């Protein structure tokens, strides 16, 4: 019998370039998203939301980001332009995880952002549990206010990350992991 912790001990990210069709069907995706939003949420603020990028919208998003990158750096090499343009097209589904920060709340901003981060992590865990691959990426687009405007975000909203989701094309080897004893200590007065 496998350990109840096997999912956590085996989960790993699949590089977005190694993700292809199929993505979860609509019913499976709905179930995954329902599970993903079951996160710690101090104050019950629901400080997150999700934006799905699919099909031609992914390429259009990449083309818009490329135009922004060129405006910032007209000498951007062609290879970088193509990388920006295609960045979101490999996985069949990209989920933008958005933090919605309520600055009038007594709940600290970091707790609200961590709650949204838990949604992204649950997407990774859920995708792995369902037999899919996923990768949580950020990059400059996650921190850029022009990109936030492109996504239709309000001033109090921030991209936590883009979760690329699909079926791995290859077996993904695990990476070296930290040694627990190097990270663990006991506090004593």
Short mmCIF file of C-alpha atoms in Angstrom, two decimals:
data_model
loop_
_atom_site.label_atom_id
_atom_site.label_comp_id
_atom_site.label_asym_id
_atom_site.label_seq_id
_atom_site.Cartn_x
_atom_site.Cartn_y
_atom_site.Cartn_z
CA UNK A 1 0.00 0.00 0.00
CA UNK A 2 1.35 3.42 -0.86
CA UNK A 3 1.89 6.11 1.73
CA UNK A 4 -0.80 8.78 2.10
CA UNK A 5 2.06 11.24 1.51
CA UNK A 6 3.11 9.65 -1.80
CA UNK A 7 1.51 12.44 -3.84
CA UNK A 8 3.53 15.08 -2.00
CA UNK A 9 6.72 13.04 -2.11
CA UNK A 10 6.47 12.30 -5.84
CA UNK A 11 5.03 15.55 -7.25
CA UNK A 12 7.34 17.47 -9.54
CA UNK A 13 6.95 20.15 -12.14
CA UNK A 14 6.84 19.33 -15.82
CA UNK A 15 8.53 21.95 -18.02
CA UNK A 16 5.91 23.90 -19.95
CA UNK A 17 7.68 23.11 -23.24
CA UNK A 18 7.13 19.41 -22.49
CA UNK A 19 3.36 19.75 -22.03
CA UNK A 20 0.93 18.95 -24.80
CA UNK A 21 -2.65 17.85 -25.42
CA UNK A 22 -4.74 16.68 -23.87
CA UNK A 23 -5.57 19.09 -21.11
CA UNK A 24 -8.25 18.02 -18.65
CA UNK A 25 -11.73 17.89 -20.16
CA UNK A 26 -14.26 20.42 -18.87
CA UNK A 27 -15.64 18.22 -16.08
CA UNK A 28 -12.16 17.27 -14.87
CA UNK A 29 -10.98 20.86 -15.10
CA UNK A 30 -13.97 22.06 -13.11
CA UNK A 31 -13.24 19.46 -10.40
CA UNK A 32 -9.55 20.46 -10.37
CA UNK A 33 -10.40 24.14 -10.02
CA UNK A 34 -12.94 23.44 -7.26
CA UNK A 35 -10.26 21.53 -5.36
CA UNK A 36 -7.60 24.17 -6.03
CA UNK A 37 -9.58 26.97 -4.38
CA UNK A 38 -9.92 25.05 -1.10
CA UNK A 39 -7.07 26.90 0.56
CA UNK A 40 -6.33 28.59 3.89
CA UNK A 41 -8.13 31.93 3.76
CA UNK A 42 -7.81 33.99 6.94
CA UNK A 43 -10.83 36.28 7.16
CA UNK A 44 -12.68 34.42 4.37
CA UNK A 45 -11.69 37.16 1.92
CA UNK A 46 -11.31 34.86 -1.10
CA UNK A 47 -8.26 36.90 -2.14
CA UNK A 48 -7.78 35.15 -5.47
CA UNK A 49 -9.31 34.47 -8.84
CA UNK A 50 -8.36 32.54 -11.97
CA UNK A 51 -8.07 33.47 -15.64
CA UNK A 52 -7.91 30.70 -18.24
CA UNK A 53 -5.82 31.11 -21.38
CA UNK A 54 -6.66 28.59 -24.08
CA UNK A 55 -6.44 28.03 -27.79
CA UNK A 56 -5.70 31.16 -29.86
CA UNK A 57 -5.91 33.39 -26.77
CA UNK A 58 -2.53 32.01 -25.62
CA UNK A 59 -0.81 33.08 -28.85
CA UNK A 60 -2.56 36.45 -28.81
CA UNK A 61 -1.40 36.99 -25.23
CA UNK A 62 2.18 36.14 -26.24
CA UNK A 63 1.99 38.51 -29.21
CA UNK A 64 0.82 41.31 -26.92
CA UNK A 65 3.68 40.60 -24.51
CA UNK A 66 6.13 40.63 -27.41
CA UNK A 67 4.88 44.06 -28.49
CA UNK A 68 5.32 45.32 -24.91
CA UNK A 69 8.84 43.89 -24.74
CA UNK A 70 9.79 45.54 -28.05
CA UNK A 71 8.44 48.91 -26.89
CA UNK A 72 10.68 48.62 -23.83
CA UNK A 73 13.66 47.41 -25.84
CA UNK A 74 13.49 48.11 -29.59
CA UNK A 75 16.77 46.19 -29.99
CA UNK A 76 15.32 43.00 -28.49
CA UNK A 77 16.91 40.13 -30.45
CA UNK A 78 14.63 38.17 -32.74
CA UNK A 79 15.21 34.99 -30.70
CA UNK A 80 13.88 36.76 -27.59
CA UNK A 81 10.91 38.11 -29.52
CA UNK A 82 10.00 34.61 -30.66
CA UNK A 83 10.47 33.26 -27.13
CA UNK A 84 8.04 35.88 -25.78
CA UNK A 85 5.55 35.21 -28.56
CA UNK A 86 5.50 31.44 -28.05
CA UNK A 87 5.97 31.27 -24.25
CA UNK A 88 2.31 30.47 -23.49
CA UNK A 89 1.56 28.20 -26.45
CA UNK A 90 3.19 24.90 -25.47
CA UNK A 91 0.79 23.67 -22.78
CA UNK A 92 -2.82 23.37 -23.92
CA UNK A 93 -4.02 25.34 -20.90
CA UNK A 94 -2.49 28.19 -18.93
CA UNK A 95 -4.16 29.37 -15.74
CA UNK A 96 -3.28 32.82 -14.47
CA UNK A 97 -3.62 32.80 -10.68
CA UNK A 98 -4.50 36.26 -9.47
CA UNK A 99 -4.23 37.65 -5.94
CA UNK A 100 -6.93 40.16 -4.99
CA UNK A 101 -5.52 42.16 -2.09
CA UNK A 102 -7.98 43.98 0.16
CA UNK A 103 -5.87 46.75 1.69
CA UNK A 104 -8.77 47.76 3.97
CA UNK A 105 -8.81 44.35 5.61
CA UNK A 106 -7.14 43.62 8.92
CA UNK A 107 -5.67 40.53 7.23
CA UNK A 108 -2.05 41.28 6.25
CA UNK A 109 -1.33 41.56 2.53
CA UNK A 110 1.19 38.73 2.69
CA UNK A 111 -1.45 36.34 4.05
CA UNK A 112 -3.77 37.25 1.20
CA UNK A 113 -1.02 36.65 -1.38
CA UNK A 114 -0.02 33.39 0.30
CA UNK A 115 -3.62 32.22 0.05
CA UNK A 116 -3.52 32.86 -3.70
CA UNK A 117 -0.16 31.08 -3.84
CA UNK A 118 -1.79 28.07 -2.21
CA UNK A 119 -4.29 28.01 -5.08
CA UNK A 120 -1.39 27.79 -7.55
CA UNK A 121 0.23 25.03 -5.51
CA UNK A 122 -3.04 23.12 -5.30
CA UNK A 123 -3.27 23.31 -9.09
CA UNK A 124 0.15 21.65 -9.30
CA UNK A 125 -0.79 18.95 -6.79
CA UNK A 126 -4.18 18.34 -8.35
CA UNK A 127 -2.79 18.14 -11.87
CA UNK A 128 -0.20 15.59 -10.74
CA UNK A 129 -2.85 13.56 -8.88
CA UNK A 130 -4.94 13.45 -12.06
CA UNK A 131 -2.00 12.28 -14.18
CA UNK A 132 -1.28 15.62 -15.85
CA UNK A 133 1.83 17.74 -15.77
CA UNK A 134 2.01 21.33 -14.63
CA UNK A 135 4.52 24.11 -14.11
CA UNK A 136 4.08 27.35 -12.13
CA UNK A 137 5.93 30.14 -13.91
CA UNK A 138 6.18 33.87 -13.35
CA UNK A 139 8.69 35.86 -15.43
CA UNK A 140 8.50 39.57 -16.05
CA UNK A 141 4.88 39.39 -17.18
CA UNK A 142 3.73 38.40 -13.70
CA UNK A 143 5.07 41.65 -12.23
CA UNK A 144 4.28 44.12 -14.99
CA UNK A 145 1.35 46.54 -14.57
CA UNK A 146 0.84 46.80 -18.35
CA UNK A 147 0.38 43.03 -18.46
CA UNK A 148 -1.98 43.32 -15.50
CA UNK A 149 -4.01 45.83 -17.53
CA UNK A 150 -3.98 43.48 -20.53
CA UNK A 151 -5.44 40.77 -18.28
CA UNK A 152 -8.06 43.20 -17.00
CA UNK A 153 -6.76 43.26 -13.44
CA UNK A 154 -7.84 45.92 -10.98
CA UNK A 155 -5.23 48.01 -9.19
CA UNK A 156 -5.43 45.72 -6.13
CA UNK A 157 -4.87 42.56 -8.19
CA UNK A 158 -1.52 40.92 -8.91
CA UNK A 159 -0.45 37.87 -10.91
CA UNK A 160 0.83 35.18 -8.56
CA UNK A 161 1.85 32.99 -11.46
CA UNK A 162 0.91 31.27 -14.67
CA UNK A 163 0.24 27.55 -14.21
CA UNK A 164 0.88 25.71 -17.48
CA UNK A 165 -1.11 22.47 -17.60
CA UNK A 166 -1.21 19.52 -19.99
CA UNK A 167 0.03 16.02 -20.63
CA UNK A 168 3.79 15.49 -20.34
CA UNK A 169 5.46 14.47 -23.61
CA UNK A 170 8.29 12.73 -21.75
CA UNK A 171 8.93 11.15 -18.38
CA UNK A 172 10.10 14.00 -16.19
CA UNK A 173 12.99 13.05 -13.94
CA UNK A 174 12.88 14.36 -10.40
CA UNK A 175 15.44 16.96 -9.41
CA UNK A 176 17.69 16.99 -6.39
CA UNK A 177 15.71 17.92 -3.31
CA UNK A 178 16.90 19.62 -0.13
CA UNK A 179 17.95 17.47 2.79
CA UNK A 180 15.47 17.88 5.63
CA UNK A 181 18.12 17.81 8.35
CA UNK A 182 19.79 20.84 6.74
CA UNK A 183 16.56 22.81 7.14
CA UNK A 184 15.25 21.60 10.48
CA UNK A 185 15.97 22.85 13.97
CA UNK A 186 14.28 22.85 17.34
CA UNK A 187 13.67 26.12 19.08
CA UNK A 188 14.36 26.27 22.75
CA UNK A 189 14.19 29.20 25.17
#
